[in-house]
mmCIF file of C-alpha atoms in Angstrom:
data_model
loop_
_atom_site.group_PDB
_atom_site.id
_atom_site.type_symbol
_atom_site.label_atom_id
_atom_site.label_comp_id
_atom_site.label_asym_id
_atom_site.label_seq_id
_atom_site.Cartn_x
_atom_site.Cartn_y
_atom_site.Cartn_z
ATOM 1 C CA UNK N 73 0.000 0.000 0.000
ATOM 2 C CA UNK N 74 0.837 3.475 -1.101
ATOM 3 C CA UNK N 75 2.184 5.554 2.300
ATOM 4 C CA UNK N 76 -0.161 8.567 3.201
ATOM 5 C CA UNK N 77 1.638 11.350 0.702
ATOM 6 C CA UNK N 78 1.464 9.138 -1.932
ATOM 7 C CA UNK N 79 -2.249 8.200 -1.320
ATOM 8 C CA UNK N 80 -4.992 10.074 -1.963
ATOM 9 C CA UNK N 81 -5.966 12.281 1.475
ATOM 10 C CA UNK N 82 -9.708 10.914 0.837
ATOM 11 C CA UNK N 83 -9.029 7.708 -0.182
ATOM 12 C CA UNK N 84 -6.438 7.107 2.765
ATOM 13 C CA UNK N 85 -9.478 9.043 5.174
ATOM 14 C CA UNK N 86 -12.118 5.929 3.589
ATOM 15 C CA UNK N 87 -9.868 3.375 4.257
ATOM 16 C CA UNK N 88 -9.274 4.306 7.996
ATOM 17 C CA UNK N 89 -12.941 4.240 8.197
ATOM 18 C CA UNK N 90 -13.312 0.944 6.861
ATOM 19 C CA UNK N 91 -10.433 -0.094 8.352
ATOM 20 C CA UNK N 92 -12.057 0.917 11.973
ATOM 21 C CA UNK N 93 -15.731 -0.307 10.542
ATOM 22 C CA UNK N 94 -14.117 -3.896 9.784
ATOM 23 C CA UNK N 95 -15.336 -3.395 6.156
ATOM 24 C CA UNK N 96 -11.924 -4.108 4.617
ATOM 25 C CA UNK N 97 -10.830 -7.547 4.143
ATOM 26 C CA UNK N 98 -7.890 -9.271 5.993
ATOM 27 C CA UNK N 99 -5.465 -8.093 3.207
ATOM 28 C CA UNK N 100 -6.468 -4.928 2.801
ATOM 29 C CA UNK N 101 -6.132 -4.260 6.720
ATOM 30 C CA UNK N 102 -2.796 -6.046 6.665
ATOM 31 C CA UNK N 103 -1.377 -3.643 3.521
ATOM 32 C CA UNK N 104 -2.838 -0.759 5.745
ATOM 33 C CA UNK N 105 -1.219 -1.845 9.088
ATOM 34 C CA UNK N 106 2.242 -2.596 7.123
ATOM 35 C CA UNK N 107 2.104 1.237 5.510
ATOM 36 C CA UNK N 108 1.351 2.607 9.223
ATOM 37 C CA UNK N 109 4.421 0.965 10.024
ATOM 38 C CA UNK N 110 6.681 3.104 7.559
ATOM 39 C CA UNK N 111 4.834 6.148 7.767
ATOM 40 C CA UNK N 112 4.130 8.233 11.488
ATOM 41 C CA UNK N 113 1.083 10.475 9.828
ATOM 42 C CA UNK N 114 -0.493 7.428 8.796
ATOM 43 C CA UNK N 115 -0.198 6.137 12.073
ATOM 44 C CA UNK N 116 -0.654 9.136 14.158
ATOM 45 C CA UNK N 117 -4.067 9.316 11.390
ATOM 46 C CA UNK N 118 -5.179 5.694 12.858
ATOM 47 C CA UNK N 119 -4.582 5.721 16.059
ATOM 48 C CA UNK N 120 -6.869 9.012 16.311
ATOM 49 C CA UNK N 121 -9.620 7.539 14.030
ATOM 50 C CA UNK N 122 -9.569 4.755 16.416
ATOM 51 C CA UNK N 123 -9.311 6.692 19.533
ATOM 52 C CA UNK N 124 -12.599 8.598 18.630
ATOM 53 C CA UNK N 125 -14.328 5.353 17.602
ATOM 54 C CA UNK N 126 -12.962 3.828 21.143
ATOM 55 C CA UNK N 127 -14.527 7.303 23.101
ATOM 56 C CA UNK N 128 -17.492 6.862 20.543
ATOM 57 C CA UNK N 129 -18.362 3.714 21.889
ATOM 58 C CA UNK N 130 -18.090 4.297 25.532
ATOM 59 C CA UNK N 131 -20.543 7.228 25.768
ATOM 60 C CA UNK N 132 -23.691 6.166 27.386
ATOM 61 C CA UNK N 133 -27.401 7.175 26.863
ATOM 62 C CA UNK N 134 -28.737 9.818 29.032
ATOM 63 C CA UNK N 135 -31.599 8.311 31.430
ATOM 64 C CA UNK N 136 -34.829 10.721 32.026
ATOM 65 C CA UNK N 137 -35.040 12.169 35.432
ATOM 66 C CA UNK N 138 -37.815 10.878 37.308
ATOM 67 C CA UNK N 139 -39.363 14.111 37.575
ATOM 68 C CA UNK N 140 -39.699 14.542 33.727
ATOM 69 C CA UNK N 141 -41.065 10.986 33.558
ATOM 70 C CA UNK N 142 -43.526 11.815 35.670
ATOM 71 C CA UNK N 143 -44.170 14.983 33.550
ATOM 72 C CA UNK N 144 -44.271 13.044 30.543
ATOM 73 C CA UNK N 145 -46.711 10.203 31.802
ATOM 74 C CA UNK N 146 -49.308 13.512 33.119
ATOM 75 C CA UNK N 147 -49.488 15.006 29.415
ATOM 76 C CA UNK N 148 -52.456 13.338 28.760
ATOM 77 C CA UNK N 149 -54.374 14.556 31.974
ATOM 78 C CA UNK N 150 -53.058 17.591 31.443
ATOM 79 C CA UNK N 151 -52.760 18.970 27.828
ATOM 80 C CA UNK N 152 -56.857 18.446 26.239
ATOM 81 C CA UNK N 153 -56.942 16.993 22.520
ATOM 82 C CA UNK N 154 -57.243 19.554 20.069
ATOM 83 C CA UNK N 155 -60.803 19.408 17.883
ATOM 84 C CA UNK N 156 -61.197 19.361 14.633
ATOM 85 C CA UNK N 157 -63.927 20.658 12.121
ATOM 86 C CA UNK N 158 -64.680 17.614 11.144
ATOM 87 C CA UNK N 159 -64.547 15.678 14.286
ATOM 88 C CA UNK N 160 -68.334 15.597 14.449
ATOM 89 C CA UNK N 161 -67.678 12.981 11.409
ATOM 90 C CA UNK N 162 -66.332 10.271 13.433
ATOM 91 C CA UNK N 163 -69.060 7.831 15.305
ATOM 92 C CA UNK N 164 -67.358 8.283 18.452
ATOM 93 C CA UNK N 165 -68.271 11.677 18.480
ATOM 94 C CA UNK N 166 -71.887 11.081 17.751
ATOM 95 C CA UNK N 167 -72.910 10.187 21.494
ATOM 96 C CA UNK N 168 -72.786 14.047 22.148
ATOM 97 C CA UNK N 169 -75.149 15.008 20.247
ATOM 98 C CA UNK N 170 -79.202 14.024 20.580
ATOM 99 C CA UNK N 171 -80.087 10.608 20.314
ATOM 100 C CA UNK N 172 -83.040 11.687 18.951
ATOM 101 C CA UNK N 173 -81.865 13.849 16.050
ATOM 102 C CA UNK N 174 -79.332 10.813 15.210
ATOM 103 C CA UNK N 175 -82.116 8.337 14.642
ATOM 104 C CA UNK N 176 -84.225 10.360 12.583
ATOM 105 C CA UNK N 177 -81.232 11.487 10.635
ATOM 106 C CA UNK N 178 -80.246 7.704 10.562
ATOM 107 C CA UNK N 179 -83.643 6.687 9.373
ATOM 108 C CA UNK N 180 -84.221 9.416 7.339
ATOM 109 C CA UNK N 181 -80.941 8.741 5.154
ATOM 110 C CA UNK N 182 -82.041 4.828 4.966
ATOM 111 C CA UNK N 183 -85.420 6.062 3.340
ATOM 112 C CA UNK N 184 -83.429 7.766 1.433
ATOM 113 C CA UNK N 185 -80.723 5.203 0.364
ATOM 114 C CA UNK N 186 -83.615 2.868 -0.379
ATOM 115 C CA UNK N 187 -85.091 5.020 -2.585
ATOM 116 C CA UNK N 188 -82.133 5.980 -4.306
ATOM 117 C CA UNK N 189 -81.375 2.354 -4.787
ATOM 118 C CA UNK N 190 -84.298 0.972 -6.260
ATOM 119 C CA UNK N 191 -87.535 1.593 -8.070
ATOM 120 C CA UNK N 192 -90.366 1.532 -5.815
ATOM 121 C CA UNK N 193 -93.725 0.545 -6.952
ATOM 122 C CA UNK N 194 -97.115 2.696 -6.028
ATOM 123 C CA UNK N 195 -98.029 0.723 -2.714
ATOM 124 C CA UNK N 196 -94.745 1.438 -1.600
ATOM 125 C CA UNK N 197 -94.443 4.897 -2.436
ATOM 126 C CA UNK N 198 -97.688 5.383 -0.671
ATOM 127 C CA UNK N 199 -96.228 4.131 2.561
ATOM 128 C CA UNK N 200 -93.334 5.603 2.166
ATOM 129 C CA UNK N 201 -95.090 9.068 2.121
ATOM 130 C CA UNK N 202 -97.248 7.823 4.897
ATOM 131 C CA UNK N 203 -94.313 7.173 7.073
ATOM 132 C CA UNK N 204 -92.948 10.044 6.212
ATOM 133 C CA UNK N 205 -95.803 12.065 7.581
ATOM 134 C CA UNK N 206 -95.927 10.539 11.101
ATOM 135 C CA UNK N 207 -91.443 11.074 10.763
ATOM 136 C CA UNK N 208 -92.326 14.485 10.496
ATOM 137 C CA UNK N 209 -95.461 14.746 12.740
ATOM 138 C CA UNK N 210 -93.667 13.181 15.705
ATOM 139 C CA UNK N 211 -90.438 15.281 14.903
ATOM 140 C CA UNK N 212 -92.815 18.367 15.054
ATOM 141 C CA UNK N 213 -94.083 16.775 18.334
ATOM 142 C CA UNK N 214 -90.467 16.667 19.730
ATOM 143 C CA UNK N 215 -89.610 20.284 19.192
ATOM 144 C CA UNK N 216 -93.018 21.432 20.271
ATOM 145 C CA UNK N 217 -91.781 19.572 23.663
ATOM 146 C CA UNK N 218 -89.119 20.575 23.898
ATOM 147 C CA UNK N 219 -90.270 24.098 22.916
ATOM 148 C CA UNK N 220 -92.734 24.448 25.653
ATOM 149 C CA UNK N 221 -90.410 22.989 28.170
ATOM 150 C CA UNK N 222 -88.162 25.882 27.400
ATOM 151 C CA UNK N 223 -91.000 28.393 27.727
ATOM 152 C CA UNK N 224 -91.832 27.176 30.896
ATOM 153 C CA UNK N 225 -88.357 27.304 32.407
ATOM 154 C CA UNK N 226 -88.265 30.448 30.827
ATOM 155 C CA UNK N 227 -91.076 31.809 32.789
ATOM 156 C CA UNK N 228 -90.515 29.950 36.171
ATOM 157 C CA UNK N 229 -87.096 31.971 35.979
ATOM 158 C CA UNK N 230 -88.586 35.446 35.087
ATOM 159 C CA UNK N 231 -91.131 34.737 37.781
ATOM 160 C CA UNK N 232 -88.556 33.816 40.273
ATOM 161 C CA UNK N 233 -86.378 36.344 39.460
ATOM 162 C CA UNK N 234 -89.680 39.236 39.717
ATOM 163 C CA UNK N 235 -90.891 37.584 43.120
ATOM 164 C CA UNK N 236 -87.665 38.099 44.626
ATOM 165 C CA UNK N 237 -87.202 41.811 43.349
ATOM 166 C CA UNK N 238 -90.637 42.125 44.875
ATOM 167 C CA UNK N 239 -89.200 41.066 48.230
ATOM 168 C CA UNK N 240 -85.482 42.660 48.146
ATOM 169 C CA UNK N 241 -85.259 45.827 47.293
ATOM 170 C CA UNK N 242 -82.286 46.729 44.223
ATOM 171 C CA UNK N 243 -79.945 49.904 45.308
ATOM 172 C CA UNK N 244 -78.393 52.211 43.607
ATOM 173 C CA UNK N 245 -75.026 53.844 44.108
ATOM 174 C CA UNK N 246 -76.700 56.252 47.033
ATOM 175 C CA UNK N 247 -77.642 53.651 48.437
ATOM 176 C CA UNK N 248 -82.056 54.098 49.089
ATOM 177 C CA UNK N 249 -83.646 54.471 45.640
ATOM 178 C CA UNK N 250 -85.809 51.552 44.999
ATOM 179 C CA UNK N 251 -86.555 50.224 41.251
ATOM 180 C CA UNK N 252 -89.236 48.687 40.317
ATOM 181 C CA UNK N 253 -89.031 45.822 38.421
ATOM 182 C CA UNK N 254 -89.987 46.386 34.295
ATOM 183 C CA UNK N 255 -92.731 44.835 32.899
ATOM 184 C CA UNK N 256 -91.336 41.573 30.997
ATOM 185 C CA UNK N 257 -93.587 40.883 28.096
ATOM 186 C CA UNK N 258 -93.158 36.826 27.437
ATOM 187 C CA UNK V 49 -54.742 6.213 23.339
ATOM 188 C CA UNK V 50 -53.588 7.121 26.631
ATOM 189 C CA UNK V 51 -52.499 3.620 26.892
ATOM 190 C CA UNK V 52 -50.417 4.227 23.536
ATOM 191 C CA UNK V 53 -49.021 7.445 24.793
ATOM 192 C CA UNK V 54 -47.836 5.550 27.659
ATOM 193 C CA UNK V 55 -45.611 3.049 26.266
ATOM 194 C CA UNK V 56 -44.165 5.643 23.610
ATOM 195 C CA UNK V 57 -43.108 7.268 27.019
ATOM 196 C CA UNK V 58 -42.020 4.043 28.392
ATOM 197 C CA UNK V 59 -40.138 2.967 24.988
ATOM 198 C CA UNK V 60 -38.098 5.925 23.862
ATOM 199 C CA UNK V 61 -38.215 8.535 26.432
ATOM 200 C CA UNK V 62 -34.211 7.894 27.264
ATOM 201 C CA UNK V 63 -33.683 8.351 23.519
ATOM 202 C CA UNK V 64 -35.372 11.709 23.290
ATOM 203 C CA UNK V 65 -34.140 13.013 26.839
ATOM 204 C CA UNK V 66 -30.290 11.520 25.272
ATOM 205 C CA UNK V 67 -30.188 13.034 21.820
ATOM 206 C CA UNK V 68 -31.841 16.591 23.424
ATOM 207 C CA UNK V 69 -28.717 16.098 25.881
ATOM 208 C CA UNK V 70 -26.538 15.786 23.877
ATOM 209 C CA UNK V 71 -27.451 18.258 20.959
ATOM 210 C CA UNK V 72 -27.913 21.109 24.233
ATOM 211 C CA UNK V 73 -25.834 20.055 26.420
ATOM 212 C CA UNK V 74 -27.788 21.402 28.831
ATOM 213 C CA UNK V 75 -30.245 19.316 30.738
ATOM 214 C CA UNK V 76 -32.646 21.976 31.463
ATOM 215 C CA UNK V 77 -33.666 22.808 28.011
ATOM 216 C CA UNK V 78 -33.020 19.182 27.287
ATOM 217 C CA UNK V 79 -35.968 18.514 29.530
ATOM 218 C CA UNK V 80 -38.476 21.371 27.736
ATOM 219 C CA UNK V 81 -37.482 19.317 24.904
ATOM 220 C CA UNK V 82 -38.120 16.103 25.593
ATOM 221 C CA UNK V 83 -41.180 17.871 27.105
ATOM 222 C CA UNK V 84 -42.686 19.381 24.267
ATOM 223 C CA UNK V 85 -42.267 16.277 21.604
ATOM 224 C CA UNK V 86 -43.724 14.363 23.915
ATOM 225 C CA UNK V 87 -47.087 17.241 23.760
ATOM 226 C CA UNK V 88 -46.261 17.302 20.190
ATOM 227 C CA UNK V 89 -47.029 13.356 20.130
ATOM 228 C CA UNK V 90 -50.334 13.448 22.106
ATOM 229 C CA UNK V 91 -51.758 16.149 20.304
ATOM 230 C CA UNK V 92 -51.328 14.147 17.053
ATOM 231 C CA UNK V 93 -52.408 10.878 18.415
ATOM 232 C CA UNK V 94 -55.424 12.840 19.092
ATOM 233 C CA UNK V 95 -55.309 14.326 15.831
ATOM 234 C CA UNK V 96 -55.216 11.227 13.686
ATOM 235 C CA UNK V 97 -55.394 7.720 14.292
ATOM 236 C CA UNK V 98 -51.897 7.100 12.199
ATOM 237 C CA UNK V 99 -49.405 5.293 13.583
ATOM 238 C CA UNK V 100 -46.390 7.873 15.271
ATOM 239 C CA UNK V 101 -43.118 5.847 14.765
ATOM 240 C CA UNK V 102 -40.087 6.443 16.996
ATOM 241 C CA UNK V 103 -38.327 7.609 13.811
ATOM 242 C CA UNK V 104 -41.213 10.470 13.899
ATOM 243 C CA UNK V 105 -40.526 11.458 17.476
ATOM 244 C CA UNK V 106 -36.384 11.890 17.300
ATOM 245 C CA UNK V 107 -36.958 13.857 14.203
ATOM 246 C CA UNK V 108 -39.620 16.381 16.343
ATOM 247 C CA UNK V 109 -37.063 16.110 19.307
ATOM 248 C CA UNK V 110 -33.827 17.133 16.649
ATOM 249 C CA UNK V 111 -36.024 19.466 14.918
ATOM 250 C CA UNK V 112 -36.830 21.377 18.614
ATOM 251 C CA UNK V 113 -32.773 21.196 19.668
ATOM 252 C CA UNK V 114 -32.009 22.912 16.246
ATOM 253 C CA UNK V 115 -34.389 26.014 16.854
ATOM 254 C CA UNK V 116 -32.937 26.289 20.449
ATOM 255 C CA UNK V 117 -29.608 26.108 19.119
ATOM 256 C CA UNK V 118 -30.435 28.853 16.685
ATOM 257 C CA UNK V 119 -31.565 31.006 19.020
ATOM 258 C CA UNK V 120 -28.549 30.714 21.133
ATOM 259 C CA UNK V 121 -25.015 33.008 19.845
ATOM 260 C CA UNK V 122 -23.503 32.100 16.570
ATOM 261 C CA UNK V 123 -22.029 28.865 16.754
ATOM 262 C CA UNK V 124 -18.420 29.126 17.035
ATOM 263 C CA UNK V 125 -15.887 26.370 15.847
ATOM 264 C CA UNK V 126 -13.748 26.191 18.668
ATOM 265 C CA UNK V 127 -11.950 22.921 20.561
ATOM 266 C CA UNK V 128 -13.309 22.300 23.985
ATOM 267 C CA UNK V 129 -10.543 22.167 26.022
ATOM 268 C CA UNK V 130 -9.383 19.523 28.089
ATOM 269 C CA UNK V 131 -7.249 19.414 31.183
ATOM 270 C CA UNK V 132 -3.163 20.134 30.373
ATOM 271 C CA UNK V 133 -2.281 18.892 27.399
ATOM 272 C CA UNK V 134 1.059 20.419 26.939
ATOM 273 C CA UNK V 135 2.499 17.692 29.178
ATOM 274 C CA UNK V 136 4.640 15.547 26.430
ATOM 275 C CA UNK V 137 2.924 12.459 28.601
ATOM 276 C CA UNK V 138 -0.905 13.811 28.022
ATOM 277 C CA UNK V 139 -2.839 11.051 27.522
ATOM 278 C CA UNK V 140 -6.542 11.501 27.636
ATOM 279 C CA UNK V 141 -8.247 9.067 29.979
ATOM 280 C CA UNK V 142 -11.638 7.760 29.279
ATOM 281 C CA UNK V 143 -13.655 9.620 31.582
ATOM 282 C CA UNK V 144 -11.901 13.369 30.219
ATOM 283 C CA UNK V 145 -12.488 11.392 26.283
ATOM 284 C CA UNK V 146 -16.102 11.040 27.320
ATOM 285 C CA UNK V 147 -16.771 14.594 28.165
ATOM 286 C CA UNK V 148 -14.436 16.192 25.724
ATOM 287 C CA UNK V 149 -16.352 14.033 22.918
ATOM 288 C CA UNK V 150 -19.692 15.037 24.814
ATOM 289 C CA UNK V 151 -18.411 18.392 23.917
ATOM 290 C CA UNK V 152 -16.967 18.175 20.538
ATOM 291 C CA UNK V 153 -20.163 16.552 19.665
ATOM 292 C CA UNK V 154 -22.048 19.654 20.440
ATOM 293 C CA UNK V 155 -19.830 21.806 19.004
ATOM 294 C CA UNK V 156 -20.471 20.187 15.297
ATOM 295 C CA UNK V 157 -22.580 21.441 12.679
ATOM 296 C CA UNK V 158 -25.961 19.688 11.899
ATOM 297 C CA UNK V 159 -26.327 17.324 10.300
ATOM 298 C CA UNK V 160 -23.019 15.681 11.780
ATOM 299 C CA UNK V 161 -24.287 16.511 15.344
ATOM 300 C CA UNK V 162 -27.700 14.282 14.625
ATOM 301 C CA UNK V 163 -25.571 11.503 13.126
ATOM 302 C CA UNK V 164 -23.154 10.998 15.233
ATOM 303 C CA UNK V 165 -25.397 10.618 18.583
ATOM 304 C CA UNK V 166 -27.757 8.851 16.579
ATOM 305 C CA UNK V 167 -25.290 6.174 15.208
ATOM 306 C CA UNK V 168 -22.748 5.964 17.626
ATOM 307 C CA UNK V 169 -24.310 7.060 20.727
ATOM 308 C CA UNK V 170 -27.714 5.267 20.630
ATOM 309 C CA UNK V 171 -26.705 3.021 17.665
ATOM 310 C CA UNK V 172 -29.488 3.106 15.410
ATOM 311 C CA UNK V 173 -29.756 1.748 11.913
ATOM 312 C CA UNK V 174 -28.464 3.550 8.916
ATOM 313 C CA UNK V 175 -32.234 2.877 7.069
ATOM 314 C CA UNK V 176 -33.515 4.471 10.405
ATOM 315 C CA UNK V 177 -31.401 7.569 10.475
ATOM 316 C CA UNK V 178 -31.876 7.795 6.784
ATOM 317 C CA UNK V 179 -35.529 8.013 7.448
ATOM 318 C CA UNK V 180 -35.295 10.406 10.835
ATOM 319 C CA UNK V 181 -33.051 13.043 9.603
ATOM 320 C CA UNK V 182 -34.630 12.344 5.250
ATOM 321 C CA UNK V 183 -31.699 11.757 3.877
ATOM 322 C CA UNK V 184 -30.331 8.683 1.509
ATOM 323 C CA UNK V 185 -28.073 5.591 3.005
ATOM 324 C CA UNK V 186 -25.424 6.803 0.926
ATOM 325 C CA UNK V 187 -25.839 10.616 2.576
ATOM 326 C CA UNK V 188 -26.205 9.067 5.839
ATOM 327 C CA UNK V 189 -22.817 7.470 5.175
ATOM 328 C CA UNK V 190 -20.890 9.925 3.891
ATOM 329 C CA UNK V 191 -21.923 12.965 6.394
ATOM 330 C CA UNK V 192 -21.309 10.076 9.045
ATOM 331 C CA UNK V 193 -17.630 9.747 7.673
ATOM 332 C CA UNK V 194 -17.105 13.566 7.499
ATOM 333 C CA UNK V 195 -18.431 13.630 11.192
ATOM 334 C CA UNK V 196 -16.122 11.697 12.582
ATOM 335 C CA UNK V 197 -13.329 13.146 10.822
ATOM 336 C CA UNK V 198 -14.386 15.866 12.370
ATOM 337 C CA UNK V 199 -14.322 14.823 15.335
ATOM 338 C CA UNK V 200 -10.816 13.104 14.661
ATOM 339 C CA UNK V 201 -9.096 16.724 13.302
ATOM 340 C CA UNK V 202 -10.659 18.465 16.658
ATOM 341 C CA UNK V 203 -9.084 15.881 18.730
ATOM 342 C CA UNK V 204 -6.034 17.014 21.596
ATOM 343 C CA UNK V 205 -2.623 15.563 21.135
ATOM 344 C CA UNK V 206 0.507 15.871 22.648
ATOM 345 C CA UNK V 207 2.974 15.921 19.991
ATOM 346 C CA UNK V 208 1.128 18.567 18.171
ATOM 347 C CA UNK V 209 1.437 21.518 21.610
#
């Protein structure tokens, strides 16, 4: 082998590499060794690359302090998932929302996917319409409910809240002036 | 999902906290670090039900260390010193090796920082660190042989004082 000023500076650099890697063969390492021998840069060169490799080696991974693990493992608990616009897509979302308005959404698209699907004939069509009708009629039902139930919490908390006006007196900055309550037209 | 975010803790959280460590070389910010990929994990496993690989989370980690570093003063090329080595005897020991690598490491450029704590510190794969830091095998190869030389031209001895 060629000594290091005769070599190449990268191809005398690769073969220290490989040399240090155990990618060149028992020859090649011998020819290298042998031109070491004859030549100090070489060998200075080597027994660097193979001091660094040696230091490489010996440095340890860092372990996490405890306290970061623990930090780590409360993420969850403490960091909320962010939401997406089209979260509401996934099933598991679903369970949020009504129960109600799912199934007649649910049933409504099945109607629909039926009737996409297929030709009905007249009977069908006829009781399709029909069921239809009492869909809507008992959706109309539903949000007259829950409609009135509104109004009527509605008006149980104006009422409470004009009963106890009645009772306790407001005050103003100066401290005597009563107010009466306004009118609240429902 | 929590359950998942557990053992991704559990798995590689000494690989994060190491490479943050040693790209800092300071353990406070390598903490944040380690810190926030770990946030940066949950939020996507919440995000998406794809599959977060440990390649994924080293490259978040390296990505974080290299914005901190840039923050920090102009990166200067300079030797870390090491004890006396003017003495014609100077012969490093392993324990002054160890931290003078520690700190020669830190003091490379990226990407020969990245490759040589994740090859020869935590001793991953070349496809691996091909796919963490997007390079090819032959890149990873080549950057990994100017890295060490590198480290090799940086390195103390006593005949040259």
């Amino acid at each position: 082998m060629k000594n290091k000023t005769e070599m190449n500076t990268q191809a005398f650099d690769d073969a220290i590499e490989e040399l240090l890697s155990g990618d060149l063969n028992t020859n090649q390492a011998q020819e290298l060794q042998q031109a070491a021998a004859s030549d100090q840069a070489m060998a200075t060169a080597i027994i660097d690359a193979w001091t660094i490799r040696r230091g490489l080696d010996e440095l340890e991974t860092e372990a996490v302090p405890p306290a970061l693990e623990k930090r780590l493992l409360a993420i969850p608990s403490q960091h909320a998932p962010r939401k997406q616009w089209f979260a509401w897509l996934k099933p598991a979302n679903w369970q949020a929302g009504p129960s109600w308005a799912i199934g007649s959404a649910l049933a409504m698209s099945l109607i629909l996917a039926i009737g996409i699907s297929r030709q009905p004939n007249p009977a069908e069509i006829q009781q399709a319409r029909e069921d239809i009708q009492v869909a809507l009629a008992y959706l109309g039902k539903s949000l007259n409910q829950a409609d009135q139930v509104t109004r009527d919490e509605l008006s149980l908390q104006v009422q409470k809240i004009l009963a106890g006006q009645q009772h306790r007196p407001a005050q103003n900055i100066e401290g005597d002036t009563r107010i009466e309550p306004e009118s609240i037209d429902l | 999902m929590n359950q998942r975010f557990q053992n991704m803790v559990k798995l590689h959280q000494n690989r994060v906290y190491t490479l943050a460590a040693y790209m800092l070389r300071d353990r406070a910010e390598a903490e944040d670090v380690t810190q926030d990929t770990y946030i940066k994990l949950w939020q996507r496993m919440n995000r998406s039900d794809e599959e977060v690989s440990r390649a994924w989370l080293l490259r978040v980690a390296r990505n974080a260390c290299i914005d901190r570093i840039r923050k920090r003063k102009p990166i200067t090329d300079q030797v870390p010193e090491v004890g006396d080595h003017r003495d014609p005897a100077f012969r490093m020991e392993q324990d002054q090796l160890g931290k003078w690598l520690k700190d020669a490491i830190a003091g490379l450029k990226e990407p020969y920082r990245s490759l040589i704590v994740f090859r020869d510190v935590q001793q991953h794969s070349y496809q691996e660190i091909a796919e963490m830091l997007e390079m090819s095998l032959s890149q990873v190869k080549v950057y990994l042989f100017r890295a060490r030389k590198q480290l090799r031209s940086k390195l103390p001895r006593a005949e040259t004082v």
